[in-house]
Short mmCIF file of C-alpha atoms in Angstrom, two decimals:
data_model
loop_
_atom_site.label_atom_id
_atom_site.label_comp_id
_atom_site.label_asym_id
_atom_site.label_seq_id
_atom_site.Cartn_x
_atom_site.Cartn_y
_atom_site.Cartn_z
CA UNK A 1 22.45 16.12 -27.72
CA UNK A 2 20.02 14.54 -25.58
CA UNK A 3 20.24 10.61 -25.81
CA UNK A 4 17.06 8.27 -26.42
CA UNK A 5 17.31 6.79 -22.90
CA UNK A 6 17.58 10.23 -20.95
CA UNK A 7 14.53 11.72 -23.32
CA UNK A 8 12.16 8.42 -22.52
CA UNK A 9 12.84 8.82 -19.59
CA UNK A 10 11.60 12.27 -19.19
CA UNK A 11 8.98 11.29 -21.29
CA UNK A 12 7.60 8.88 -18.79
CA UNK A 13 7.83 11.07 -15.68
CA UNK A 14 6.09 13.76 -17.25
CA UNK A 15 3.08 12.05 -17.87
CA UNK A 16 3.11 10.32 -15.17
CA UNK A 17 3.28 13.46 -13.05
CA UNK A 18 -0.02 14.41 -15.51
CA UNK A 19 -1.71 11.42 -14.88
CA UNK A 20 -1.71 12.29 -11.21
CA UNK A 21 1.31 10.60 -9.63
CA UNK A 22 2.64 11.83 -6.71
CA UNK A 23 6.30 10.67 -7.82
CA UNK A 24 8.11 8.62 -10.42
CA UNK A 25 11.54 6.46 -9.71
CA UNK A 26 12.91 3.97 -12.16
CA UNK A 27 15.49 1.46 -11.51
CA UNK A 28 17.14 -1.44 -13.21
CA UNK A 29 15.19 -4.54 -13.32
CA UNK A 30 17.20 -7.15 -11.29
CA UNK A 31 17.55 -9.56 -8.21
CA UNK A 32 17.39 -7.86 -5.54
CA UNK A 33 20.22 -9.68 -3.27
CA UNK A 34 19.46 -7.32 -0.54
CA UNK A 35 15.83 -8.01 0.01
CA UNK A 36 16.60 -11.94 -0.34
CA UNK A 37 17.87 -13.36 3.17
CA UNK A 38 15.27 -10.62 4.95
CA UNK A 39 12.17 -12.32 3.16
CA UNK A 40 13.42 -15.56 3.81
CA UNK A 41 14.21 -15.01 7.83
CA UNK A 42 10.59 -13.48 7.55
CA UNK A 43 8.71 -16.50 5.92
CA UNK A 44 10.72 -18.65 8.36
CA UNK A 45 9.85 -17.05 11.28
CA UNK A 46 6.19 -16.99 9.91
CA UNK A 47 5.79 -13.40 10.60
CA UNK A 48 3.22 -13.84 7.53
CA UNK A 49 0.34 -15.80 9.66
CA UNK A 50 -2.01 -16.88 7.71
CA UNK A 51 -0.95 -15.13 4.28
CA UNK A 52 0.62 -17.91 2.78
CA UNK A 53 0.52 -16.31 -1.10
CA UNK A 54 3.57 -15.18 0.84
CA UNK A 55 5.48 -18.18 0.73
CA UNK A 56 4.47 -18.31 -2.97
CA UNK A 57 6.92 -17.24 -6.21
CA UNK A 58 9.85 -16.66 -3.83
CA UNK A 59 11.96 -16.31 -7.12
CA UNK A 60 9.80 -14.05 -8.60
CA UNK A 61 9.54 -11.53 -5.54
CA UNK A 62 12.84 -11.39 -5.75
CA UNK A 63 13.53 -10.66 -9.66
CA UNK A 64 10.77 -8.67 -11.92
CA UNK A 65 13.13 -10.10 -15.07
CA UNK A 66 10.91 -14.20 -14.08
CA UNK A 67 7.59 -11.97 -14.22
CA UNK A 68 8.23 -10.03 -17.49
CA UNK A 69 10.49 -11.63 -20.57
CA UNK A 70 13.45 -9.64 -20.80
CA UNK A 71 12.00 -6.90 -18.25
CA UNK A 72 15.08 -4.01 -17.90
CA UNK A 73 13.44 -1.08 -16.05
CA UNK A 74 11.05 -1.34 -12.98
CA UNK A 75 9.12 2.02 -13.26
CA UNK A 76 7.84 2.77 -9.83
CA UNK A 77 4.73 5.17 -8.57
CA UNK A 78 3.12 7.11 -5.95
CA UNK A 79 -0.11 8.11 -5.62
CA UNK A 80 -1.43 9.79 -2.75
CA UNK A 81 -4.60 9.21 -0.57
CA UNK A 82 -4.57 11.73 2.55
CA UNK A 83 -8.19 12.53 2.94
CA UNK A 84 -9.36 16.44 3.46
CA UNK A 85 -12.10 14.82 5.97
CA UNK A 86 -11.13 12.21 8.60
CA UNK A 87 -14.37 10.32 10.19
CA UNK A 88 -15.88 11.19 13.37
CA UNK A 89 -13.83 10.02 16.20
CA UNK A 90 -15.81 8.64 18.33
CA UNK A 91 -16.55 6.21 15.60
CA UNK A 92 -15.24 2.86 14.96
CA UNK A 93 -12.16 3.78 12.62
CA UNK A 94 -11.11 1.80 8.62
CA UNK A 95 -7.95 2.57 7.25
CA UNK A 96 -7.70 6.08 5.29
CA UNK A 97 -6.73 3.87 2.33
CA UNK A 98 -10.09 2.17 2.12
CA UNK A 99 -12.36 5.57 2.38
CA UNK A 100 -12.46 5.64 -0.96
CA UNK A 101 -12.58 3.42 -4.69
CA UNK A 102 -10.41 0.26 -4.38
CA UNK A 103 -7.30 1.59 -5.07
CA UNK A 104 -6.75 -1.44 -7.27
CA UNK A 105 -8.93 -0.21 -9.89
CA UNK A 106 -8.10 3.76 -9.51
CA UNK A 107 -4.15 2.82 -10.31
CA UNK A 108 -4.78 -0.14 -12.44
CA UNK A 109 -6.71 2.58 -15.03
CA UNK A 110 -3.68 4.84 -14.74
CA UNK A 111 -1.04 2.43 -15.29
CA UNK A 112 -2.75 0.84 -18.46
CA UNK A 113 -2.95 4.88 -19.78
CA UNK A 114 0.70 4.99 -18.87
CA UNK A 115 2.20 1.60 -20.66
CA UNK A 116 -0.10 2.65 -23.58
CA UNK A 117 1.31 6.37 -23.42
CA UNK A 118 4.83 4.61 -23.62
CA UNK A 119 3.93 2.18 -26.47
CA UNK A 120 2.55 5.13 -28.48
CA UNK A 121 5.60 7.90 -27.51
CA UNK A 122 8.05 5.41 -27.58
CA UNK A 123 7.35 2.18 -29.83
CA UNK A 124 7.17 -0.97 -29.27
CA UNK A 125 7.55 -1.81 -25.64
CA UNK A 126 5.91 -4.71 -23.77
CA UNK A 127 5.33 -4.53 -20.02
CA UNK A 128 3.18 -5.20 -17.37
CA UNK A 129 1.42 -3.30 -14.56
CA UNK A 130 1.04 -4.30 -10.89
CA UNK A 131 -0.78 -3.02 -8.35
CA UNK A 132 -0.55 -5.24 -5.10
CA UNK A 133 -1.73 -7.86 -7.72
CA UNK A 134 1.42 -9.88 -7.79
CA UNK A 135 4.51 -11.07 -6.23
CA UNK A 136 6.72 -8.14 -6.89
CA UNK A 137 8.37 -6.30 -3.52
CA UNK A 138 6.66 -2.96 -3.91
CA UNK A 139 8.53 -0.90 -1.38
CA UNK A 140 11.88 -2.72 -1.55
CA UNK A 141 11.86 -1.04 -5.57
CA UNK A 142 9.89 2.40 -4.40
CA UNK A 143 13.38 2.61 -2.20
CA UNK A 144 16.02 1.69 -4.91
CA UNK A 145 14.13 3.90 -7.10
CA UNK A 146 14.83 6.67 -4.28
CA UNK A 147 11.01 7.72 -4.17
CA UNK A 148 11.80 7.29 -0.13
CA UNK A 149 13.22 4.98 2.52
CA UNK A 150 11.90 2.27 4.05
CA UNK A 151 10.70 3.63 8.07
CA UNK A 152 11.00 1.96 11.16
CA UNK A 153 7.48 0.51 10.45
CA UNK A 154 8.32 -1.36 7.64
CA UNK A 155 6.73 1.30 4.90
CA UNK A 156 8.29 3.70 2.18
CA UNK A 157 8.84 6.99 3.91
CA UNK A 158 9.51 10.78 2.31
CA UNK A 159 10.24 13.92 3.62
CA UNK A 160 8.08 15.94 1.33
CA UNK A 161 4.86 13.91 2.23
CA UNK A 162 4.91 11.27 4.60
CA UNK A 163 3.80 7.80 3.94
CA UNK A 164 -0.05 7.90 2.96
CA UNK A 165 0.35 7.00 -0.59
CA UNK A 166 0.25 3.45 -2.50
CA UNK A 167 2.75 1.99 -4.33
CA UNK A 168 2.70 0.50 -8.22
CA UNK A 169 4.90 -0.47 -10.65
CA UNK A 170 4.90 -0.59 -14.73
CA UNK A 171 7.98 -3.58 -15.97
CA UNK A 172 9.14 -2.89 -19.05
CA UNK A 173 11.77 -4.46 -21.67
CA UNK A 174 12.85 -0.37 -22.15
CA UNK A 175 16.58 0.65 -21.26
CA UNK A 176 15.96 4.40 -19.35
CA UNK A 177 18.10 6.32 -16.76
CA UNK A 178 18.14 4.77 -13.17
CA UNK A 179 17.44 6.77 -10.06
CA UNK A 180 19.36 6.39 -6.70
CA UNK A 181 17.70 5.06 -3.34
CA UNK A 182 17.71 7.88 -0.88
CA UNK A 183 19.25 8.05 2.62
CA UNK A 184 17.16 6.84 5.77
CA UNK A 185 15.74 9.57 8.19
CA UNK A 186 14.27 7.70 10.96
CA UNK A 187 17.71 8.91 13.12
CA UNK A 188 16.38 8.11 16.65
CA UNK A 189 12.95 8.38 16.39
CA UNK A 190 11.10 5.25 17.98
CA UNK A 191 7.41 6.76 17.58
CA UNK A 192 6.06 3.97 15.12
CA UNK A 193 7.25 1.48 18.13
CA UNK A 194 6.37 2.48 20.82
CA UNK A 195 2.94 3.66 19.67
CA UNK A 196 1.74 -0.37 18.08
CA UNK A 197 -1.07 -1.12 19.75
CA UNK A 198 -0.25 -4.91 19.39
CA UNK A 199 3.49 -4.73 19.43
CA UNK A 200 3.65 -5.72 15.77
CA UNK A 201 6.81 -3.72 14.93
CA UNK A 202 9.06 -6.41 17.18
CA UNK A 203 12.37 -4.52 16.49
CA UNK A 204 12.98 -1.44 14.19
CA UNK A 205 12.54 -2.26 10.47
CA UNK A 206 10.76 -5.55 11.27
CA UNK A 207 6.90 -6.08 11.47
CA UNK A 208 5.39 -9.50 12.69
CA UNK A 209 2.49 -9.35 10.35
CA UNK A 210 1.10 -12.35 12.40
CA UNK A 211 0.56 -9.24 15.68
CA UNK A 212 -0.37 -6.21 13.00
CA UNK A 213 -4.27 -5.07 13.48
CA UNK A 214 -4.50 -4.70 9.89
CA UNK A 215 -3.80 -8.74 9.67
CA UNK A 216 -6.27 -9.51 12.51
CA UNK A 217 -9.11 -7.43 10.75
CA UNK A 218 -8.54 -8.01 7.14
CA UNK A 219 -6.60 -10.97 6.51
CA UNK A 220 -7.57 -13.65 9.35
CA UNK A 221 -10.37 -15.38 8.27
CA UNK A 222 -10.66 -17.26 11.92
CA UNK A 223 -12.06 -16.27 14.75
CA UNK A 224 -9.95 -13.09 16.78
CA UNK A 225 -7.57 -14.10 19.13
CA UNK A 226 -9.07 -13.46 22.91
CA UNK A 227 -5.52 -12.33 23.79
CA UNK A 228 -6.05 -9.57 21.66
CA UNK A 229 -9.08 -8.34 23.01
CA UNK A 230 -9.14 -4.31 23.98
CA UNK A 231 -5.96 -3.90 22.60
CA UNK A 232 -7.45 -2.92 18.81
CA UNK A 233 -8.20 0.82 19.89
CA UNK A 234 -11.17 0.61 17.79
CA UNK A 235 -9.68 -0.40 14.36
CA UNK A 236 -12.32 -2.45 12.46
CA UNK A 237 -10.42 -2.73 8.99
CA UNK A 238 -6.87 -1.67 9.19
CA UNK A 239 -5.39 0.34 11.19
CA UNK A 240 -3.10 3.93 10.70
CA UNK A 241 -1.00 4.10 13.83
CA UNK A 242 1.94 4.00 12.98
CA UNK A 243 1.99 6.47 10.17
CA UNK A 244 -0.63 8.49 11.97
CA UNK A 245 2.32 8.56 14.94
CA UNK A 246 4.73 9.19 12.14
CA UNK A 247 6.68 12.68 12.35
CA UNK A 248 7.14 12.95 8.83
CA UNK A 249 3.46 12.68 8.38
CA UNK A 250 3.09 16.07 9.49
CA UNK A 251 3.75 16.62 5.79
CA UNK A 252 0.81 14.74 4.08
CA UNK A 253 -1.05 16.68 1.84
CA UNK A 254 -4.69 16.23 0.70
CA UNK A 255 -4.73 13.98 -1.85
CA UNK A 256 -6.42 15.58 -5.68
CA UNK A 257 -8.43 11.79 -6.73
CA UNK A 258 -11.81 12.16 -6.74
CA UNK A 259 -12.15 8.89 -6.53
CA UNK A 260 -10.30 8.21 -2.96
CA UNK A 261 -13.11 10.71 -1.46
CA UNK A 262 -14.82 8.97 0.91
CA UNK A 263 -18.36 7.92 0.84
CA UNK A 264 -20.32 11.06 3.01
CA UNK A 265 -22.11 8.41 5.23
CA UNK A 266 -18.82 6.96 5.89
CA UNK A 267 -17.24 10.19 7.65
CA UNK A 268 -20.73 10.55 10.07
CA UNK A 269 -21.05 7.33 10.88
CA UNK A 270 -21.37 6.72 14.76
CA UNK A 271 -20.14 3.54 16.71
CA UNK A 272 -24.06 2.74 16.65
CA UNK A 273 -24.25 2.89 12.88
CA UNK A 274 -20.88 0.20 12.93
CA UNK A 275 -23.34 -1.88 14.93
CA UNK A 276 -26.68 -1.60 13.22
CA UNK A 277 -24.82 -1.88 10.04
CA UNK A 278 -27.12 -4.00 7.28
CA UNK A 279 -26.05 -5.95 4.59
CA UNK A 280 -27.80 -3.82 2.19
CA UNK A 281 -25.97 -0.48 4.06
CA UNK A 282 -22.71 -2.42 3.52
CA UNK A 283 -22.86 -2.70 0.05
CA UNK A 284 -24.37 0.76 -0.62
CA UNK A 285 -21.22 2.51 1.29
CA UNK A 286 -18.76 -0.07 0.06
CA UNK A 287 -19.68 -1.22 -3.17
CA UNK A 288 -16.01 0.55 -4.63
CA UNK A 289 -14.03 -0.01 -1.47
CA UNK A 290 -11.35 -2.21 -0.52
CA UNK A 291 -13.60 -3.02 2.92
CA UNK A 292 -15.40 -5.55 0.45
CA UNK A 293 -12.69 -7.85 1.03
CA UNK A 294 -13.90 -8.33 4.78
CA UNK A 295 -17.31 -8.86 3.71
CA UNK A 296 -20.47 -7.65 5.64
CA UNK A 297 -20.05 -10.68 7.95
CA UNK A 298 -15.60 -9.93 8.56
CA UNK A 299 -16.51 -6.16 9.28
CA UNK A 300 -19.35 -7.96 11.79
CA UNK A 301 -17.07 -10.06 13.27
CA UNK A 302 -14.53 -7.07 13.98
CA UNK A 303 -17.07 -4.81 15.08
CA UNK A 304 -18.37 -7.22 17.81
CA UNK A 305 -14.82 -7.69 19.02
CA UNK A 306 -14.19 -4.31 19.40
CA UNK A 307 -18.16 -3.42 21.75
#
């Protein structure tokens, strides 16, 4: 006889997989002891820059059960976002991520359709989704869950597909059946490493964000450091090196979300076009995108770094 917690559990990861998840994982809700004295040598050795939300909710990074009363199971996702079309490239280049919607609001809509699939399968369960949106250590539970391992480069790897994917999580007060984290498969391979354009991955497993491109062009809201300058490789918002470098990215597939396709304009767009760019061009190609978040005068700013 099948028992409640294995049949949920199925449950979830079924529709999950319907709602267009690449993967499902669950693990126990719990500190995670591992994760503790890493975050803490990283704050300390302000590898975070300017992010100081960082330093915020250490507690609650560490342990879903302070963000969600009686929280049990951390539910973790994949969705993918390899693009079919990359942009031209002798164009200034934006993270794949951001080609499409915010990715906020694409996984946001399917994690509210999943909690609301489990409350009406399942009963009464309270939880709460996150998307980025909170302190909660994203990969760290992606790994326990064993969706992947956590690469050289600091993000969730898989065999199957690579890295290009976000990460979310549904908490919930639910008991189900735990997954196990997976085994590492970086072996040797220094590509990630060697390939940083700013050196940001300062020994394997450990990224300074404070040196990462994506920090510089997204994140800083000062002026770019002149010590920096011609070292960007033409990365105006974020930058894909070290997964594009990646050996198990050979395995990305093309993502199936309609809503990650990127704007046409986008993918034709010459390094002229970066520098004419308008205002009013801005928000017509990025009024869903995360490149909002730089604003027309941030993308500006990183654009006239890179000339």
């Amino acid at each position: 006889m099948i028992n409640n917690k294995s049949k949920y559990t199925q449950l979830i990861k079924t529709e999950a997989k319907r709602l267009g998840f690449l993967s499902c994982g669950i693990s126990k809700a719990g500190f995670l002891e591992e994760e503790a004295p890493r975050l803490e040598s990283w704050l300390n050795k302000q590898m975070n820059g300017q992010m100081t939300y960082m330093e915020n909710h250490f507690d609650k990074r560490l342990n879903p059960t302070l963000l969600v009363d009686d929280a049990k199971s951390v539910i973790s996702l994949l969705l993918n976002y390899f693009p079919s079309q990359q942009q031209n490239s002798e164009s200034y280049k934006i993270s794949k991520y951001a080609y499409g919607h915010d990715y906020h609001f694409v996984i946001k809509e399917k994690l509210k359709k999943l909690l609301h699939f489990i409350q009406t399968e399942i009963g009464e369960v309270s939880g709460r989704a996150f998307v980025d949106s909170a302190p909660v250590l994203d990969k760290a539970w992606a790994a326990k869950s064993g969706l992947g391992w956590i690469g050289k480069n600091s993000n969730l790897l898989t065999q199957q597909v690579g890295s290009f994917y976000f990460i979310a999580e549904l908490i919930v007060d639910l008991d189900l059946e735990y997954d196990y984290a997976t085994t590492d498969h970086c072996g040797t391979c220094t590509a990630c490493i060697d390939a940083c354009p700013t050196e940001a991955i300062v020994a394997p497993y450990v990224v300074d964000g404070s040196k990462c491109i994506s920090y510089f062009t997204i994140e800083l809201k000062d002026n770019l450091p002149q010590e920096m300058k011609g070292k960007f490789n033409d990365w105006a918002f974020g930058c894909d090196v070290c997964q594009d470098v990646c050996p198990w990215n050979k395995f990305s597939k093309v993502h199936n979300e309609p809503l990650f396709n990127a704007h046409p304009e986008l993918l034709s767009f010459t390094k002229k076009d970066w520098e004419e760019i308008t205002e009013d061009t801005f928000k017509k190609i990025f009024k869903d995108s995360a490149v909002k978040r730089t604003k027309h005068k941030g993308l500006q700013r990183n654009i006239n770094f890179l000339k």
